[in-house]
Amino acid sequence: MTNKEIKALISLLDDEDPEVVAHVHRKIVELGDTITPFLEEAWEESLDPEHQKKLEDLIHDLQYGSLAQRLKQWKEEGAQDLLKGMWLVSTYQYPDVTLQQLKQTLAELYYEAWVNVRPEMHPYDQVKSLNHVLFKLHHFSANTKNFHAPANSMINQVLESKRGNPLTLCVIYMILAQKLGLPIYGVNLPNLFILTFKSEVIPQFYINVYNRGLILSKGDIDNYLLQLNLNPVDIFYEPCAPIDIVRRALRNLSLSYEKLNDPEKATEIEKLIDILADETSNQVPPAQEEDGFGDEDEDGYDHDDEEDL
C-alpha cells in the first residue's frame, strides 16, 4: 500500500459503522508493525481522546504481535543468546529500546571489569573483583524499596537505574563474567535466582548477586532448601539454560503486573511464557519461581547493609 492509502485506511477508524472499524482494525493488524509510524503520526494529529485511545490500543496490539513473533523465532533459533532474550522482555514495555544500546552499555561495564578481573587470579578473587566493579564502583544494588516494579525485570531499566531484582542483576553479572571467560552460570533456586562458578579447577561454589556477590557453598544451598522444606534436587544446584532464565524473567514480570492490579498485562505476559513452554527444560515449579515475592526477609538480601549499596 502507498502512504496515501495507509493514511486513508487509518482515517476509517473514525467511521460510525462498527463493522467498518472492525474490518479496518483487522486490515491494519495484517499489515504488521511497519504501519506503526503512521499510527503514531495520526495520534499526534488527532484531538479526539477516544480516537487516540483506539490508536494507542492498535499500536500496542501491533507491537505485542511483533514481540510474540520475535520471541518465537528466538526460541526456534535455539534460545542461546541470553541478552537477546532479555532484550525481548524489555521491548514489551519499551519497544523502542534496541539490542545495540544494551550491548554498548554492557561493553562499557565489560572494559572496566576487564581491567580489574585478571585471568591469573584465584576464582574467589575474580568474583570479588567483579563485585567491586559492579557494586562499589557502579553501585548496582537490590531494589528493595520498589521490589514489585515491572522495571526490575527489564534489563534496559536495570542498566539505567542500577536497581533490579535477583534475576536481572544476575543476568548482567553473568553476561559480563562469561565475556571475561569465567565459567559462571544461572541457577534456578526457588524464590531467589543465583549464580554458580562451575569449573574443573576448584569445587563448585555459588554467588548471591542480590546480596552484592556473596559467595556461598553447597552447604549454604542445602540449608536454604531445608528452611523452605524442599528436597535438594539437581535443578537447585546446576546451571540452567537461557530459555529458563527468560521464562523466569517473564514470570516475575507477570506477577509484578498482578501486584499492580493490571490483569490485562499479566495475561499478555503469560501468553509470552506459553510461547517459550518446553516440557523438557528445567523449570522451577510456578509457585516457587518468582524471585523474592514471598517473605522479603528470606530473599537472601542483607537489609542491614542496604544503605551501603
PDB file of C-alpha atoms in Angstrom:
ATOM      1  CA  MET A   1       0.000   0.000   0.000  1.00  0.00           C
ATOM      2  CA  THR A   2       1.107   3.559  -0.665  1.00  0.00           C
ATOM      3  CA  ASN A   3       1.492   6.048   2.177  1.00  0.00           C
ATOM      4  CA  LYS A   4      -1.638   7.817   0.988  1.00  0.00           C
ATOM      5  CA  GLU A   5      -3.633   4.569   1.057  1.00  0.00           C
ATOM      6  CA  ILE A   6      -2.374   3.723   4.546  1.00  0.00           C
ATOM      7  CA  LYS A   7      -3.402   7.135   5.885  1.00  0.00           C
ATOM      8  CA  ALA A   8      -6.818   6.769   4.251  1.00  0.00           C
ATOM      9  CA  LEU A   9      -7.213   3.361   5.883  1.00  0.00           C
ATOM     10  CA  ILE A  10      -6.318   4.736   9.308  1.00  0.00           C
ATOM     11  CA  SER A  11      -8.825   7.558   8.901  1.00  0.00           C
ATOM     12  CA  LEU A  12     -11.578   4.951   8.629  1.00  0.00           C
ATOM     13  CA  LEU A  13     -11.035   4.045  12.284  1.00  0.00           C
ATOM     14  CA  ASP A  14     -13.293   7.043  12.939  1.00  0.00           C
ATOM     15  CA  ASP A  15     -16.139   5.569  10.890  1.00  0.00           C
ATOM     16  CA  GLU A  16     -19.502   5.337  12.670  1.00  0.00           C
ATOM     17  CA  ASP A  17     -20.104   1.783  11.416  1.00  0.00           C
ATOM     18  CA  PRO A  18     -18.616  -0.735  13.910  1.00  0.00           C
ATOM     19  CA  GLU A  19     -18.230  -3.333  11.157  1.00  0.00           C
ATOM     20  CA  VAL A  20     -16.139  -0.942   9.084  1.00  0.00           C
ATOM     21  CA  VAL A  21     -13.963  -0.154  12.099  1.00  0.00           C
ATOM     22  CA  ALA A  22     -13.521  -3.864  12.859  1.00  0.00           C
ATOM     23  CA  HIS A  23     -12.563  -4.580   9.240  1.00  0.00           C
ATOM     24  CA  VAL A  24     -10.056  -1.710   9.237  1.00  0.00           C
ATOM     25  CA  HIS A  25      -8.582  -2.920  12.518  1.00  0.00           C
ATOM     26  CA  ARG A  26      -8.044  -6.419  11.085  1.00  0.00           C
ATOM     27  CA  LYS A  27      -6.511  -4.997   7.909  1.00  0.00           C
ATOM     28  CA  ILE A  28      -4.071  -2.830   9.867  1.00  0.00           C
ATOM     29  CA  VAL A  29      -3.058  -5.776  12.049  1.00  0.00           C
ATOM     30  CA  GLU A  30      -2.377  -7.786   8.878  1.00  0.00           C
ATOM     31  CA  LEU A  31      -0.028  -5.050   7.670  1.00  0.00           C
ATOM     32  CA  GLY A  32       2.081  -5.532  10.799  1.00  0.00           C
ATOM     33  CA  ASP A  33       4.117  -3.141  12.917  1.00  0.00           C
ATOM     34  CA  THR A  34       5.639  -1.426   9.873  1.00  0.00           C
ATOM     35  CA  ILE A  35       2.494   0.689   9.910  1.00  0.00           C
ATOM     36  CA  THR A  36       3.158   1.881  13.487  1.00  0.00           C
ATOM     37  CA  PRO A  37       4.813   5.206  12.457  1.00  0.00           C
ATOM     38  CA  PHE A  38       1.652   6.128  10.526  1.00  0.00           C
ATOM     39  CA  LEU A  39      -0.486   5.330  13.566  1.00  0.00           C
ATOM     40  CA  GLU A  40       1.765   7.426  15.791  1.00  0.00           C
ATOM     41  CA  GLU A  41       1.526  10.316  13.339  1.00  0.00           C
ATOM     42  CA  ALA A  42      -2.269  10.015  13.318  1.00  0.00           C
ATOM     43  CA  TRP A  43      -2.272  10.026  17.137  1.00  0.00           C
ATOM     44  CA  GLU A  44      -0.256  13.256  17.216  1.00  0.00           C
ATOM     45  CA  GLU A  45      -2.612  14.922  14.744  1.00  0.00           C
ATOM     46  CA  SER A  46      -5.802  13.816  16.496  1.00  0.00           C
ATOM     47  CA  LEU A  47      -7.598  15.995  19.034  1.00  0.00           C
ATOM     48  CA  ASP A  48     -10.151  13.334  19.933  1.00  0.00           C
ATOM     49  CA  PRO A  49      -9.196  11.383  23.115  1.00  0.00           C
ATOM     50  CA  GLU A  50     -11.404   8.455  22.095  1.00  0.00           C
ATOM     51  CA  HIS A  51      -9.754   8.232  18.678  1.00  0.00           C
ATOM     52  CA  GLN A  52      -6.328   8.493  20.294  1.00  0.00           C
ATOM     53  CA  LYS A  53      -7.218   5.593  22.597  1.00  0.00           C
ATOM     54  CA  LYS A  54      -8.145   3.453  19.569  1.00  0.00           C
ATOM     55  CA  LEU A  55      -4.791   4.280  18.004  1.00  0.00           C
ATOM     56  CA  GLU A  56      -2.912   3.515  21.223  1.00  0.00           C
ATOM     57  CA  ASP A  57      -4.600   0.131  21.520  1.00  0.00           C
ATOM     58  CA  LEU A  58      -3.842  -0.647  17.900  1.00  0.00           C
ATOM     59  CA  ILE A  59      -0.182   0.335  18.260  1.00  0.00           C
ATOM     60  CA  HIS A  60       0.099  -1.882  21.331  1.00  0.00           C
ATOM     61  CA  ASP A  61      -1.528  -4.812  19.538  1.00  0.00           C
ATOM     62  CA  LEU A  62       0.915  -4.475  16.639  1.00  0.00           C
ATOM     63  CA  GLN A  63       3.945  -4.208  18.905  1.00  0.00           C
ATOM     64  CA  TYR A  64       2.789  -7.112  21.038  1.00  0.00           C
ATOM     65  CA  GLY A  65       2.228  -9.276  17.973  1.00  0.00           C
ATOM     66  CA  SER A  66       5.697  -8.416  16.730  1.00  0.00           C
ATOM     67  CA  LEU A  67       7.210  -9.278  20.110  1.00  0.00           C
ATOM     68  CA  ALA A  68       5.431 -12.628  20.210  1.00  0.00           C
ATOM     69  CA  GLN A  69       6.755 -13.460  16.755  1.00  0.00           C
ATOM     70  CA  ARG A  70      10.322 -12.456  17.608  1.00  0.00           C
ATOM     71  CA  LEU A  71      10.199 -14.435  20.848  1.00  0.00           C
ATOM     72  CA  LYS A  72       9.017 -17.488  18.937  1.00  0.00           C
ATOM     73  CA  GLN A  73      11.827 -17.009  16.422  1.00  0.00           C
ATOM     74  CA  TRP A  74      14.375 -16.646  19.239  1.00  0.00           C
ATOM     75  CA  LYS A  75      13.233 -19.983  20.640  1.00  0.00           C
ATOM     76  CA  GLU A  76      13.314 -21.683  17.226  1.00  0.00           C
ATOM     77  CA  GLU A  77      16.867 -20.404  16.684  1.00  0.00           C
ATOM     78  CA  GLY A  78      17.983 -22.245  19.819  1.00  0.00           C
ATOM     79  CA  ALA A  79      17.352 -19.616  22.508  1.00  0.00           C
ATOM     80  CA  GLN A  80      21.059 -19.401  23.349  1.00  0.00           C
ATOM     81  CA  ASP A  81      21.548 -15.637  23.177  1.00  0.00           C
ATOM     82  CA  LEU A  82      20.529 -14.619  26.695  1.00  0.00           C
ATOM     83  CA  LEU A  83      20.977 -10.892  26.163  1.00  0.00           C
ATOM     84  CA  LYS A  84      18.693 -11.002  23.130  1.00  0.00           C
ATOM     85  CA  GLY A  85      16.077 -12.884  25.115  1.00  0.00           C
ATOM     86  CA  MET A  86      16.183 -10.350  27.953  1.00  0.00           C
ATOM     87  CA  TRP A  87      16.067  -7.518  25.417  1.00  0.00           C
ATOM     88  CA  LEU A  88      12.869  -9.003  24.014  1.00  0.00           C
ATOM     89  CA  VAL A  89      11.368  -8.996  27.512  1.00  0.00           C
ATOM     90  CA  SER A  90      12.200  -5.293  27.811  1.00  0.00           C
ATOM     91  CA  THR A  91      10.549  -4.441  24.491  1.00  0.00           C
ATOM     92  CA  TYR A  92       7.150  -5.369  25.916  1.00  0.00           C
ATOM     93  CA  GLN A  93       7.187  -2.067  27.816  1.00  0.00           C
ATOM     94  CA  TYR A  94       9.929  -0.261  25.883  1.00  0.00           C
ATOM     95  CA  PRO A  95       9.506  -1.172  22.199  1.00  0.00           C
ATOM     96  CA  ASP A  96      11.990   1.458  21.047  1.00  0.00           C
ATOM     97  CA  VAL A  97      14.950   0.121  23.016  1.00  0.00           C
ATOM     98  CA  THR A  98      17.493  -1.596  20.759  1.00  0.00           C
ATOM     99  CA  LEU A  99      19.741  -4.574  21.333  1.00  0.00           C
ATOM    100  CA  GLN A 100      22.705  -2.455  20.247  1.00  0.00           C
ATOM    101  CA  GLN A 101      22.013   0.059  23.017  1.00  0.00           C
ATOM    102  CA  LEU A 102      22.204  -2.724  25.604  1.00  0.00           C
ATOM    103  CA  LYS A 103      25.391  -4.093  24.083  1.00  0.00           C
ATOM    104  CA  GLN A 104      27.002  -0.666  24.203  1.00  0.00           C
ATOM    105  CA  THR A 105      26.188  -0.173  27.887  1.00  0.00           C
ATOM    106  CA  LEU A 106      27.447  -3.656  28.740  1.00  0.00           C
ATOM    107  CA  ALA A 107      30.602  -3.081  26.684  1.00  0.00           C
ATOM    108  CA  GLU A 108      31.448  -0.070  28.852  1.00  0.00           C
ATOM    109  CA  LEU A 109      30.981  -2.143  32.005  1.00  0.00           C
ATOM    110  CA  TYR A 110      32.985  -5.005  30.498  1.00  0.00           C
ATOM    111  CA  TYR A 111      36.009  -2.823  29.813  1.00  0.00           C
ATOM    112  CA  GLU A 112      36.164  -1.719  33.437  1.00  0.00           C
ATOM    113  CA  ALA A 113      35.664  -5.290  34.616  1.00  0.00           C
ATOM    114  CA  TRP A 114      38.401  -6.499  32.252  1.00  0.00           C
ATOM    115  CA  VAL A 115      40.847  -4.079  33.846  1.00  0.00           C
ATOM    116  CA  ASN A 116      40.084  -5.407  37.328  1.00  0.00           C
ATOM    117  CA  VAL A 117      39.470  -9.126  36.764  1.00  0.00           C
ATOM    118  CA  ARG A 118      42.648 -10.890  35.655  1.00  0.00           C
ATOM    119  CA  PRO A 119      42.950 -14.492  34.360  1.00  0.00           C
ATOM    120  CA  GLU A 120      45.727 -15.396  36.840  1.00  0.00           C
ATOM    121  CA  MET A 121      43.558 -14.584  39.863  1.00  0.00           C
ATOM    122  CA  HIS A 122      42.014 -17.261  42.087  1.00  0.00           C
ATOM    123  CA  PRO A 123      38.308 -17.698  41.191  1.00  0.00           C
ATOM    124  CA  TYR A 124      37.242 -16.235  44.550  1.00  0.00           C
ATOM    125  CA  ASP A 125      39.338 -13.144  43.863  1.00  0.00           C
ATOM    126  CA  GLN A 126      37.922 -12.872  40.349  1.00  0.00           C
ATOM    127  CA  VAL A 127      34.423 -12.844  41.798  1.00  0.00           C
ATOM    128  CA  LYS A 128      35.400 -10.291  44.443  1.00  0.00           C
ATOM    129  CA  SER A 129      36.933  -8.047  41.786  1.00  0.00           C
ATOM    130  CA  LEU A 130      33.809  -8.222  39.636  1.00  0.00           C
ATOM    131  CA  ASN A 131      31.763  -7.488  42.770  1.00  0.00           C
ATOM    132  CA  HIS A 132      33.911  -4.406  43.335  1.00  0.00           C
ATOM    133  CA  VAL A 133      33.272  -3.098  39.823  1.00  0.00           C
ATOM    134  CA  LEU A 134      29.512  -3.625  39.861  1.00  0.00           C
ATOM    135  CA  PHE A 135      28.593  -2.902  43.470  1.00  0.00           C
ATOM    136  CA  LYS A 136      31.234  -0.446  44.644  1.00  0.00           C
ATOM    137  CA  LEU A 137      32.221   1.464  41.522  1.00  0.00           C
ATOM    138  CA  HIS A 138      28.889   1.409  39.695  1.00  0.00           C
ATOM    139  CA  HIS A 139      26.566   0.984  42.679  1.00  0.00           C
ATOM    140  CA  PHE A 140      24.305  -1.744  41.308  1.00  0.00           C
ATOM    141  CA  SER A 141      22.019  -2.940  44.071  1.00  0.00           C
ATOM    142  CA  ALA A 142      18.816  -4.687  45.037  1.00  0.00           C
ATOM    143  CA  ASN A 143      15.644  -2.673  44.532  1.00  0.00           C
ATOM    144  CA  THR A 144      14.100  -3.466  47.905  1.00  0.00           C
ATOM    145  CA  LYS A 145      12.152  -0.218  48.148  1.00  0.00           C
ATOM    146  CA  ASN A 146      10.121  -0.880  44.998  1.00  0.00           C
ATOM    147  CA  PHE A 147      10.540  -4.620  44.686  1.00  0.00           C
ATOM    148  CA  HIS A 148       7.453  -5.342  42.581  1.00  0.00           C
ATOM    149  CA  ALA A 149       8.097  -2.691  39.922  1.00  0.00           C
ATOM    150  CA  PRO A 150       7.952  -4.175  36.395  1.00  0.00           C
ATOM    151  CA  ALA A 151      11.137  -2.251  35.563  1.00  0.00           C
ATOM    152  CA  ASN A 152      13.073  -4.647  37.820  1.00  0.00           C
ATOM    153  CA  SER A 153      12.561  -7.362  35.201  1.00  0.00           C
ATOM    154  CA  MET A 154      13.634  -5.213  32.250  1.00  0.00           C
ATOM    155  CA  ILE A 155      17.366  -5.206  31.651  1.00  0.00           C
ATOM    156  CA  ASN A 156      17.433  -1.791  29.943  1.00  0.00           C
ATOM    157  CA  GLN A 157      15.872  -0.194  33.015  1.00  0.00           C
ATOM    158  CA  VAL A 158      18.155  -2.044  35.434  1.00  0.00           C
ATOM    159  CA  LEU A 159      21.218  -0.934  33.476  1.00  0.00           C
ATOM    160  CA  GLU A 160      19.955   2.642  33.663  1.00  0.00           C
ATOM    161  CA  SER A 161      18.737   2.787  37.272  1.00  0.00           C
ATOM    162  CA  LYS A 162      21.245   0.202  38.613  1.00  0.00           C
ATOM    163  CA  ARG A 163      18.433  -1.262  40.694  1.00  0.00           C
ATOM    164  CA  GLY A 164      16.834  -4.618  39.997  1.00  0.00           C
ATOM    165  CA  ASN A 165      15.552  -7.949  41.214  1.00  0.00           C
ATOM    166  CA  PRO A 166      17.745 -11.043  41.767  1.00  0.00           C
ATOM    167  CA  LEU A 167      17.334 -12.440  38.267  1.00  0.00           C
ATOM    168  CA  THR A 168      18.063  -9.311  36.237  1.00  0.00           C
ATOM    169  CA  LEU A 169      21.059  -8.397  38.378  1.00  0.00           C
ATOM    170  CA  CYS A 170      22.327 -11.955  37.917  1.00  0.00           C
ATOM    171  CA  VAL A 171      21.895 -11.723  34.142  1.00  0.00           C
ATOM    172  CA  ILE A 172      24.029  -8.574  33.950  1.00  0.00           C
ATOM    173  CA  TYR A 173      26.648 -10.146  36.223  1.00  0.00           C
ATOM    174  CA  MET A 174      26.674 -13.415  34.267  1.00  0.00           C
ATOM    175  CA  ILE A 175      26.935 -11.762  30.837  1.00  0.00           C
ATOM    176  CA  LEU A 176      29.962  -9.782  31.982  1.00  0.00           C
ATOM    177  CA  ALA A 177      31.528 -12.792  33.726  1.00  0.00           C
ATOM    178  CA  GLN A 178      31.184 -15.047  30.695  1.00  0.00           C
ATOM    179  CA  LYS A 179      32.596 -12.342  28.426  1.00  0.00           C
ATOM    180  CA  LEU A 180      35.589 -12.332  30.780  1.00  0.00           C
ATOM    181  CA  GLY A 181      35.904 -16.085  30.310  1.00  0.00           C
ATOM    182  CA  LEU A 182      34.604 -17.030  33.751  1.00  0.00           C
ATOM    183  CA  PRO A 183      32.517 -20.237  33.990  1.00  0.00           C
ATOM    184  CA  ILE A 184      29.596 -18.560  35.747  1.00  0.00           C
ATOM    185  CA  TYR A 185      26.012 -19.662  35.079  1.00  0.00           C
ATOM    186  CA  GLY A 186      22.488 -19.125  36.362  1.00  0.00           C
ATOM    187  CA  VAL A 187      20.852 -21.397  38.928  1.00  0.00           C
ATOM    188  CA  ASN A 188      17.079 -21.694  39.382  1.00  0.00           C
ATOM    189  CA  LEU A 189      16.631 -21.628  43.144  1.00  0.00           C
ATOM    190  CA  PRO A 190      13.070 -21.164  44.416  1.00  0.00           C
ATOM    191  CA  ASN A 191      12.314 -17.532  45.392  1.00  0.00           C
ATOM    192  CA  LEU A 192      15.867 -16.479  44.606  1.00  0.00           C
ATOM    193  CA  PHE A 193      17.905 -16.630  41.417  1.00  0.00           C
ATOM    194  CA  ILE A 194      21.643 -17.085  41.989  1.00  0.00           C
ATOM    195  CA  LEU A 195      24.802 -17.910  40.027  1.00  0.00           C
ATOM    196  CA  THR A 196      27.307 -20.730  40.194  1.00  0.00           C
ATOM    197  CA  PHE A 197      31.008 -20.851  39.397  1.00  0.00           C
ATOM    198  CA  LYS A 198      31.478 -24.305  37.908  1.00  0.00           C
ATOM    199  CA  SER A 199      34.810 -25.469  36.571  1.00  0.00           C
ATOM    200  CA  GLU A 200      37.285 -28.308  36.966  1.00  0.00           C
ATOM    201  CA  VAL A 201      39.785 -26.034  38.702  1.00  0.00           C
ATOM    202  CA  ILE A 202      38.111 -25.761  42.116  1.00  0.00           C
ATOM    203  CA  PRO A 203      34.969 -27.147  43.786  1.00  0.00           C
ATOM    204  CA  GLN A 204      31.743 -25.598  42.551  1.00  0.00           C
ATOM    205  CA  PHE A 205      30.526 -22.591  44.529  1.00  0.00           C
ATOM    206  CA  TYR A 206      27.652 -20.140  44.295  1.00  0.00           C
ATOM    207  CA  ILE A 207      27.188 -16.366  44.117  1.00  0.00           C
ATOM    208  CA  ASN A 208      24.276 -14.422  45.589  1.00  0.00           C
ATOM    209  CA  VAL A 209      24.285 -11.344  43.370  1.00  0.00           C
ATOM    210  CA  TYR A 210      21.256  -9.929  45.190  1.00  0.00           C
ATOM    211  CA  ASN A 211      23.483  -9.678  48.252  1.00  0.00           C
ATOM    212  CA  ARG A 212      26.341  -7.939  46.403  1.00  0.00           C
ATOM    213  CA  GLY A 213      28.008 -11.097  45.142  1.00  0.00           C
ATOM    214  CA  LEU A 214      28.199 -13.006  48.422  1.00  0.00           C
ATOM    215  CA  ILE A 215      29.986 -16.339  47.873  1.00  0.00           C
ATOM    216  CA  LEU A 216      28.025 -19.405  49.016  1.00  0.00           C
ATOM    217  CA  SER A 217      28.886 -23.078  49.397  1.00  0.00           C
ATOM    218  CA  LYS A 218      26.789 -26.112  48.537  1.00  0.00           C
ATOM    219  CA  GLY A 219      26.069 -26.395  52.248  1.00  0.00           C
ATOM    220  CA  ASP A 220      24.521 -22.930  52.204  1.00  0.00           C
ATOM    221  CA  ILE A 221      22.192 -24.029  49.411  1.00  0.00           C
ATOM    222  CA  ASP A 222      21.335 -27.188  51.362  1.00  0.00           C
ATOM    223  CA  ASN A 223      20.373 -25.088  54.378  1.00  0.00           C
ATOM    224  CA  TYR A 224      18.350 -22.674  52.262  1.00  0.00           C
ATOM    225  CA  LEU A 225      16.318 -25.535  50.791  1.00  0.00           C
ATOM    226  CA  LEU A 226      15.911 -27.085  54.221  1.00  0.00           C
ATOM    227  CA  GLN A 227      14.377 -23.842  55.502  1.00  0.00           C
ATOM    228  CA  LEU A 228      11.876 -23.987  52.629  1.00  0.00           C
ATOM    229  CA  ASN A 229      11.142 -27.684  53.302  1.00  0.00           C
ATOM    230  CA  LEU A 230      12.211 -28.618  49.762  1.00  0.00           C
ATOM    231  CA  ASN A 231      14.056 -31.674  48.522  1.00  0.00           C
ATOM    232  CA  PRO A 232      17.609 -30.978  47.226  1.00  0.00           C
ATOM    233  CA  VAL A 233      17.030 -31.847  43.557  1.00  0.00           C
ATOM    234  CA  ASP A 234      19.609 -31.122  40.831  1.00  0.00           C
ATOM    235  CA  ILE A 235      17.733 -28.142  39.365  1.00  0.00           C
ATOM    236  CA  PHE A 236      18.523 -26.171  42.532  1.00  0.00           C
ATOM    237  CA  TYR A 237      22.280 -26.721  42.185  1.00  0.00           C
ATOM    238  CA  GLU A 238      23.133 -26.941  38.486  1.00  0.00           C
ATOM    239  CA  PRO A 239      23.258 -24.347  35.660  1.00  0.00           C
ATOM    240  CA  CYS A 240      20.034 -23.654  33.809  1.00  0.00           C
ATOM    241  CA  ALA A 241      19.522 -22.752  30.151  1.00  0.00           C
ATOM    242  CA  PRO A 242      18.999 -19.201  28.818  1.00  0.00           C
ATOM    243  CA  ILE A 243      15.400 -20.039  27.908  1.00  0.00           C
ATOM    244  CA  ASP A 244      14.706 -20.950  31.542  1.00  0.00           C
ATOM    245  CA  ILE A 245      16.100 -17.581  32.623  1.00  0.00           C
ATOM    246  CA  VAL A 246      13.991 -15.625  30.137  1.00  0.00           C
ATOM    247  CA  ARG A 247      10.900 -17.614  31.092  1.00  0.00           C
ATOM    248  CA  ARG A 248      11.543 -16.825  34.734  1.00  0.00           C
ATOM    249  CA  ALA A 249      12.004 -13.123  33.913  1.00  0.00           C
ATOM    250  CA  LEU A 250       8.613 -13.148  32.194  1.00  0.00           C
ATOM    251  CA  ARG A 251       7.001 -14.899  35.151  1.00  0.00           C
ATOM    252  CA  ASN A 252       8.413 -12.266  37.510  1.00  0.00           C
ATOM    253  CA  LEU A 253       7.066  -9.582  35.183  1.00  0.00           C
ATOM    254  CA  SER A 254       3.626 -11.165  35.083  1.00  0.00           C
ATOM    255  CA  LEU A 255       3.486 -11.240  38.867  1.00  0.00           C
ATOM    256  CA  SER A 256       4.574  -7.595  39.018  1.00  0.00           C
ATOM    257  CA  TYR A 257       1.585  -6.611  36.910  1.00  0.00           C
ATOM    258  CA  GLU A 258      -0.681  -8.715  39.107  1.00  0.00           C
ATOM    259  CA  LYS A 259       0.649  -6.857  42.150  1.00  0.00           C
ATOM    260  CA  LEU A 260      -0.144  -3.589  40.356  1.00  0.00           C
ATOM    261  CA  ASN A 261      -3.693  -4.773  39.618  1.00  0.00           C
ATOM    262  CA  ASP A 262      -3.104  -4.849  35.879  1.00  0.00           C
ATOM    263  CA  PRO A 263      -4.529  -8.261  34.909  1.00  0.00           C
ATOM    264  CA  GLU A 264      -4.563  -7.478  31.163  1.00  0.00           C
ATOM    265  CA  LYS A 265      -0.802  -7.039  31.034  1.00  0.00           C
ATOM    266  CA  ALA A 266      -0.281 -10.039  33.315  1.00  0.00           C
ATOM    267  CA  THR A 267      -2.336 -12.154  30.913  1.00  0.00           C
ATOM    268  CA  GLU A 268      -0.373 -10.911  27.909  1.00  0.00           C
ATOM    269  CA  ILE A 269       2.882 -11.859  29.616  1.00  0.00           C
ATOM    270  CA  GLU A 270       1.520 -15.315  30.430  1.00  0.00           C
ATOM    271  CA  LYS A 271       0.876 -15.812  26.708  1.00  0.00           C
ATOM    272  CA  LEU A 272       4.514 -14.962  26.015  1.00  0.00           C
ATOM    273  CA  ILE A 273       5.538 -17.539  28.617  1.00  0.00           C
ATOM    274  CA  ASP A 274       3.441 -20.111  26.750  1.00  0.00           C
ATOM    275  CA  ILE A 275       5.462 -19.383  23.602  1.00  0.00           C
ATOM    276  CA  LEU A 276       8.600 -20.472  25.470  1.00  0.00           C
ATOM    277  CA  ALA A 277       6.974 -23.514  27.054  1.00  0.00           C
ATOM    278  CA  ASP A 278       9.109 -26.641  26.823  1.00  0.00           C
ATOM    279  CA  GLU A 279       8.334 -29.783  28.769  1.00  0.00           C
ATOM    280  CA  THR A 280      11.935 -30.940  28.556  1.00  0.00           C
ATOM    281  CA  SER A 281      13.501 -27.812  30.083  1.00  0.00           C
ATOM    282  CA  ASN A 282      14.365 -27.492  33.764  1.00  0.00           C
ATOM    283  CA  GLN A 283      11.700 -25.287  35.247  1.00  0.00           C
ATOM    284  CA  VAL A 284      11.122 -24.235  38.818  1.00  0.00           C
ATOM    285  CA  PRO A 285       7.525 -25.025  39.846  1.00  0.00           C
ATOM    286  CA  PRO A 286       5.464 -21.862  39.154  1.00  0.00           C
ATOM    287  CA  ALA A 287       4.522 -21.310  42.793  1.00  0.00           C
ATOM    288  CA  GLN A 288       8.194 -21.217  43.724  1.00  0.00           C
ATOM    289  CA  GLU A 289       9.677 -19.401  40.776  1.00  0.00           C
ATOM    290  CA  GLU A 290       9.124 -15.714  41.491  1.00  0.00           C
ATOM    291  CA  ASP A 291      12.207 -14.010  42.866  1.00  0.00           C
ATOM    292  CA  GLY A 292      11.652 -12.925  46.421  1.00  0.00           C
ATOM    293  CA  PHE A 293       7.925 -12.433  46.009  1.00  0.00           C
ATOM    294  CA  GLY A 294       7.238 -14.188  49.278  1.00  0.00           C
ATOM    295  CA  ASP A 295       8.767 -13.202  52.578  1.00  0.00           C
ATOM    296  CA  GLU A 296      11.213 -10.489  51.601  1.00  0.00           C
ATOM    297  CA  ASP A 297      13.345 -11.237  54.655  1.00  0.00           C
ATOM    298  CA  GLU A 298      14.152 -14.585  53.067  1.00  0.00           C
ATOM    299  CA  ASP A 299      15.277 -13.237  49.713  1.00  0.00           C
ATOM    300  CA  GLY A 300      18.945 -13.564  50.513  1.00  0.00           C
ATOM    301  CA  TYR A 301      19.402  -9.801  50.811  1.00  0.00           C
ATOM    302  CA  ASP A 302      21.175  -8.273  53.790  1.00  0.00           C
ATOM    303  CA  HIS A 303      18.738  -5.496  54.722  1.00  0.00           C
ATOM    304  CA  ASP A 304      21.021  -4.184  57.462  1.00  0.00           C
ATOM    305  CA  ASP A 305      23.560  -3.167  54.809  1.00  0.00           C
ATOM    306  CA  GLU A 306      21.043  -1.592  52.463  1.00  0.00           C
ATOM    307  CA  GLU A 307      22.428   1.924  52.879  1.00  0.00           C
ATOM    308  CA  ASP A 308      25.860   0.781  51.667  1.00  0.00           C
ATOM    309  CA  LEU A 309      24.598  -0.446  48.301  1.00  0.00           C
TER     310      LEU A 309
END
